[in-house]
Short mmCIF file of C-alpha atoms in Angstrom, two decimals:
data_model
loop_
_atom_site.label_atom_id
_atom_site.label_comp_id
_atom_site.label_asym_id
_atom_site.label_seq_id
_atom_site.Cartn_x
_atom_site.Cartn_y
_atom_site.Cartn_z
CA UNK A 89 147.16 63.19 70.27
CA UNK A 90 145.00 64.16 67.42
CA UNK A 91 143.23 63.06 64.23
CA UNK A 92 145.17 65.79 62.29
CA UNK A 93 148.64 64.62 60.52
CA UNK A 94 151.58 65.51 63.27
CA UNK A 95 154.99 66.18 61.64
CA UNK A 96 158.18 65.57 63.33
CA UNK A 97 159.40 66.05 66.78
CA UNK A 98 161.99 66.86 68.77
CA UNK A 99 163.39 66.07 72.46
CA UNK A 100 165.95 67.94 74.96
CA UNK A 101 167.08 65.51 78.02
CA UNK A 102 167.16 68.91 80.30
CA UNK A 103 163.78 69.59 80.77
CA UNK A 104 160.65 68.39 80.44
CA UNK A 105 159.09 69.83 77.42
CA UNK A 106 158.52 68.77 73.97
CA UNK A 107 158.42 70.28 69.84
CA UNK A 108 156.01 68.60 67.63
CA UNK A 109 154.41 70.19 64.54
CA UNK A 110 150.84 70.29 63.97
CA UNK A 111 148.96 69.72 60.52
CA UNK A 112 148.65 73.32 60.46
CA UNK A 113 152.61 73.26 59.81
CA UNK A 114 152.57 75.37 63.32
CA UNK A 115 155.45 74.69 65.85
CA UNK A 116 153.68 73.21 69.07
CA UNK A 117 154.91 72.46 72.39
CA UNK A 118 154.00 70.23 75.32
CA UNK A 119 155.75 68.58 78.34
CA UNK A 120 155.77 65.16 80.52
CA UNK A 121 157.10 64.24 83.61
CA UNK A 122 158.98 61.77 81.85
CA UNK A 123 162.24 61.62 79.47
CA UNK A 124 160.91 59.56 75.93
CA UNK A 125 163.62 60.00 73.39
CA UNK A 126 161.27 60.35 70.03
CA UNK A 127 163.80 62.72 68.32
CA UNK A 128 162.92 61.01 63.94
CA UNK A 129 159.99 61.63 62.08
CA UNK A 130 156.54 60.98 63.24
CA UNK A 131 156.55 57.87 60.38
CA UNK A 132 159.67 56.46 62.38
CA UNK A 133 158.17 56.77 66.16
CA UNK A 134 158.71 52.79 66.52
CA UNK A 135 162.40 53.56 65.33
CA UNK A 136 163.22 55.94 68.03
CA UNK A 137 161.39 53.92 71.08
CA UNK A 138 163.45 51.17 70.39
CA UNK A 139 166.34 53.18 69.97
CA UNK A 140 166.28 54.91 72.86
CA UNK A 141 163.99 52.33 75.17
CA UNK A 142 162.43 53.62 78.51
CA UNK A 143 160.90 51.00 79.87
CA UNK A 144 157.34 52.25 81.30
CA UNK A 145 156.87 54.97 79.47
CA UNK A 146 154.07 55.43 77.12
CA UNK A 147 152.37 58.23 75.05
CA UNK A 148 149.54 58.34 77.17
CA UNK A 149 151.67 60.56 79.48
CA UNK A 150 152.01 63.59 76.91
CA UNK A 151 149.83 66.97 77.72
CA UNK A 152 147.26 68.18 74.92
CA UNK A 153 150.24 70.73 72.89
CA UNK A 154 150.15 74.73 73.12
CA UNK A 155 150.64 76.60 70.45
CA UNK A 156 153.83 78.91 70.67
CA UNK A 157 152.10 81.73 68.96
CA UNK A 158 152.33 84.29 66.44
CA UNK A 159 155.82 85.12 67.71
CA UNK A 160 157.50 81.98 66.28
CA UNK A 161 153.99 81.26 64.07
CA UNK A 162 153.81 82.84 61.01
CA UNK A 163 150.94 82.11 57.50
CA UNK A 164 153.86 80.13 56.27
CA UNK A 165 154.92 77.00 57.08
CA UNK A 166 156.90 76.26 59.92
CA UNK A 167 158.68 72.72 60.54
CA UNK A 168 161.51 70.51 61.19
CA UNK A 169 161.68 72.15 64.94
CA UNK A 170 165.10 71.02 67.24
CA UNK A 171 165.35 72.29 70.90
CA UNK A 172 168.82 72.81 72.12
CA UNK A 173 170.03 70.38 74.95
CA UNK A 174 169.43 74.10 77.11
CA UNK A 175 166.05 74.17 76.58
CA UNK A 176 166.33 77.42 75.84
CA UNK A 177 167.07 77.42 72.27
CA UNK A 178 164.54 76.70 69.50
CA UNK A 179 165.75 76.14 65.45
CA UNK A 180 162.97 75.67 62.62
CA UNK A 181 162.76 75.61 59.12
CA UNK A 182 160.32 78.37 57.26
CA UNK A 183 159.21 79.48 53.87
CA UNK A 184 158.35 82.75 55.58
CA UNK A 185 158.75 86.08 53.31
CA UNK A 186 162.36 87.84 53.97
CA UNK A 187 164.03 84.72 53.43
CA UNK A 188 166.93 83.28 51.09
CA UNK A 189 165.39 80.50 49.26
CA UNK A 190 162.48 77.79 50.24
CA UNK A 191 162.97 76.53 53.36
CA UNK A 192 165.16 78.21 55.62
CA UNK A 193 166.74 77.86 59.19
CA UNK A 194 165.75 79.72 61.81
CA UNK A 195 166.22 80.44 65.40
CA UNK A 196 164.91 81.61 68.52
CA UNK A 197 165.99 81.66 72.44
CA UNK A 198 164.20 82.34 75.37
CA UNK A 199 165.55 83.46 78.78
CA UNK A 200 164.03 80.44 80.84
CA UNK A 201 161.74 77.37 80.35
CA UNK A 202 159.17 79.75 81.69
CA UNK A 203 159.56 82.77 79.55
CA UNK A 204 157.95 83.19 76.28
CA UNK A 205 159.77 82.37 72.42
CA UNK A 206 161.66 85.80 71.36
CA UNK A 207 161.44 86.80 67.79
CA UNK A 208 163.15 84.44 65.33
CA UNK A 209 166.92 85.12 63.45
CA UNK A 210 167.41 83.95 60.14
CA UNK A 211 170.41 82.51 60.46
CA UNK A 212 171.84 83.65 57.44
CA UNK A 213 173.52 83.70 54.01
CA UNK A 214 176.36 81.17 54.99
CA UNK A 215 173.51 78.40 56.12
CA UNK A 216 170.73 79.66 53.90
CA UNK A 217 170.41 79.50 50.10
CA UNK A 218 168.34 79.83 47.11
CA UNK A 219 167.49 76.41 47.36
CA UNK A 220 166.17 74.17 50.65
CA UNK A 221 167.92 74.32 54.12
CA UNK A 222 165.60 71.97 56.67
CA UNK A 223 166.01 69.82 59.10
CA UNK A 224 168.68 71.35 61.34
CA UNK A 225 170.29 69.79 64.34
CA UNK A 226 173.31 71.34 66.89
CA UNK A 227 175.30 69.00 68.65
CA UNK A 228 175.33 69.59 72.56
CA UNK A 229 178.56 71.91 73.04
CA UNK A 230 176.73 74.31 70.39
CA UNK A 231 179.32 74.15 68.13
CA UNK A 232 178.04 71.80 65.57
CA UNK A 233 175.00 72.61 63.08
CA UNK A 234 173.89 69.56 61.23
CA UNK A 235 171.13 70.39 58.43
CA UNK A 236 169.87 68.85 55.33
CA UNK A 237 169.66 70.89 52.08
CA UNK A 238 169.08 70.27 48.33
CA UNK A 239 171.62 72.86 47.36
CA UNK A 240 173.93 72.72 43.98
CA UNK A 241 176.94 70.32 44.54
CA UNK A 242 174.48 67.85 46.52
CA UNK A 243 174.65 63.61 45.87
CA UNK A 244 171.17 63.34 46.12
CA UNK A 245 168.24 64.97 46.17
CA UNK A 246 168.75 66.18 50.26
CA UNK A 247 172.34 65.43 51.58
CA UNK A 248 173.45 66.01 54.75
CA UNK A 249 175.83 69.57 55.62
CA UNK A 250 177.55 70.15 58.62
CA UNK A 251 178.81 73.87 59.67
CA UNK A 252 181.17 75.07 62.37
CA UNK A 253 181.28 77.86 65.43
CA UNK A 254 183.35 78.68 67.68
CA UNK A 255 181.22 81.40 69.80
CA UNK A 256 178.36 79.98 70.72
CA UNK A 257 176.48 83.15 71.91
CA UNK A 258 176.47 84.16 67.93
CA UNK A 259 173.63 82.96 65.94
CA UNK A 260 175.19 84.47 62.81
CA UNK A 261 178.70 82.54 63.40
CA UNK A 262 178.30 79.29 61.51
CA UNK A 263 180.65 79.02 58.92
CA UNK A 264 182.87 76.38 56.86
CA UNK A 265 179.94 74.63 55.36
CA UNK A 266 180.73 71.14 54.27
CA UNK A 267 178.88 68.19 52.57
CA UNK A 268 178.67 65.15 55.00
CA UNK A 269 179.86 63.22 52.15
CA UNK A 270 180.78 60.11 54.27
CA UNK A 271 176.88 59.84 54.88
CA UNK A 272 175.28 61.11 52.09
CA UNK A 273 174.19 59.07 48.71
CA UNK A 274 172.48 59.10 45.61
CA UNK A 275 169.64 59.07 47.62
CA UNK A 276 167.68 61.29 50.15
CA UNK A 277 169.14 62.31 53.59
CA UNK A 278 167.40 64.44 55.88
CA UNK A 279 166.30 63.97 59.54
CA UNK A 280 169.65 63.56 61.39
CA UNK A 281 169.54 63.20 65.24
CA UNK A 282 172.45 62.16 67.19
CA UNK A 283 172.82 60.55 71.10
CA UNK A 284 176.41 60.65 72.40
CA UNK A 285 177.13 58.00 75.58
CA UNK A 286 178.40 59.20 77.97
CA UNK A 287 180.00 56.26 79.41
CA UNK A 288 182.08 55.84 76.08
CA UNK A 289 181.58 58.51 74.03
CA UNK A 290 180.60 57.17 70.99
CA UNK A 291 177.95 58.91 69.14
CA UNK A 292 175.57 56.98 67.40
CA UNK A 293 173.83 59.02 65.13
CA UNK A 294 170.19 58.51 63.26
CA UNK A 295 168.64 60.03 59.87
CA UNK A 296 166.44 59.19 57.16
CA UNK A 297 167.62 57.64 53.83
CA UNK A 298 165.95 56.80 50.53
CA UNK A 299 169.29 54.88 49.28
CA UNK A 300 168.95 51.73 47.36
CA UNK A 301 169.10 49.09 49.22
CA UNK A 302 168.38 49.41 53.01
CA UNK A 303 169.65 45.97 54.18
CA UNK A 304 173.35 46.90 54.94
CA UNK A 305 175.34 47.21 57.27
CA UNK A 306 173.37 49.78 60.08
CA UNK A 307 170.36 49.31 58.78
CA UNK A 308 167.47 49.71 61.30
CA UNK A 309 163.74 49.70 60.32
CA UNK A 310 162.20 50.95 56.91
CA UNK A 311 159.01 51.35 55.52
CA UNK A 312 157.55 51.35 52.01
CA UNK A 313 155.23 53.75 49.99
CA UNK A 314 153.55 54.04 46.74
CA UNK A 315 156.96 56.38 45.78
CA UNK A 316 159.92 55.17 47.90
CA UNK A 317 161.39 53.16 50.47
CA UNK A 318 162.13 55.26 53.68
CA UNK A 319 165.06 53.70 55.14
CA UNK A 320 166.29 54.85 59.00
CA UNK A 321 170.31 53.99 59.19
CA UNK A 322 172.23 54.21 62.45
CA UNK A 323 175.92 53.98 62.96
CA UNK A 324 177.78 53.81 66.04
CA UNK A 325 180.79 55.58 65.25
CA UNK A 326 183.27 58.57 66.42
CA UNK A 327 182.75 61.31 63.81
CA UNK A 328 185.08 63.04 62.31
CA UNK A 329 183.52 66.74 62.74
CA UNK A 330 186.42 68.55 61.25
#
């Protein structure tokens, strides 16, 4: 792909395109003819091929990635991208001026695969804080927003939120912000993804965790550095989004 450090990615099973960042923190895009599920962090890529496996399929069939431009671009960093299952719907995280806090949460739609990024939406004082909002992730009927944040009231460094919707059209709807408490530890949570079967139902959700530990029940793969151990949990279990 490239020498440079590549941040994390994101996937959308209706199209053919794919988010990555760059080391430039700059949101980049490219596409394959093929569906590869790598939805974590660039550090868990293993994690996610065997978590979603597609036999076949290997990096080699990626594109070199296009910039999305000044448009989405910005000095500041931008990161933590999620495409909605649409394709037509981007979310990020920026430090950009005109913001609430740190990191915030930000989105942008286009009109088809084809058309350009429009002009990103903060989405606002009920998501966004004084402190870090990153990370986000909307379930498939739109009316879910998953997110990490460091805000006061938080178990751990990052814990996991979860806000509501019922319009979907309205970017500034999300409301009833909750702690994920059921996930969330001492620790650091950030990174959730999610894949729903459709056969059964069950979602079976992914994110990264810095908890003690990391040889329970759901634990999947971890890795260790000079600060932390980076643990990846997974449960298989029907959510209670309420």
């Amino acid at each position: 792909m490239t020498s440079a450090m590549a941040g994390s990615a994101t996937v959308y099973t209706s199209g053919d395109r794919r988010v990555i960042e760059d080391d430039r923190r700059s949101i980049a895009i490219f596409r394959s003819e093929r569906q590869l599920a790598v939805i974590m962090k660039k550090s868990l890529l293993m994690l996610s091929a065997l978590a979603f496996p597609l036999l076949g399929q290997t990096f080699s069939d990626w594109t070199p990635p296009v910039n999305l431009g000044s448009t989405v671009n910005t000095s500041s960093n931008e990161q933590f991208v999620f495409v909605a299952k649409n394709g037509l719907t981007l979310y990020f995280a920026s430090d950009r001026p005109g913001g609430f806090g740190g990191l915030d949460i930000y989105v942008s739609h286009r009109a088809s695969i084809n058309d350009a990024w429009g002009a990103p939406q903060n989405l606002g004082p009920k998501i966004n804080t004084d402190a870090m909002e990153h990370c986000p992730f909307v379930t498939p009927d739109g009316n879910k927003l998953i997110f990490a944040s460091d805000r006061p009231g938080s178990l751990g460094l990052n814990d996991l939120h979860i806000a509501f919707r019922q319009n979907t059209q309205d970017d500034l709807a999300w409301d009833n912000v909750r702690n994920l408490t059921e996930l969330n530890s001492v620790g650091d949570e950030y990174g959730f993804s999610g894949f729903q079967n459709p056969d059964t139902g069950i979602l079976t959700i992914f994110f990264n965790s810095s908890r003690p530990g990391g040889s329970g029940a759901g634990h999947s793969s971890c890795r260790s550095s000079a600060r932390k151990t980076l643990t990846a949990f997974r449960w298989s279990v029907s959510m209670d989004w309420n």
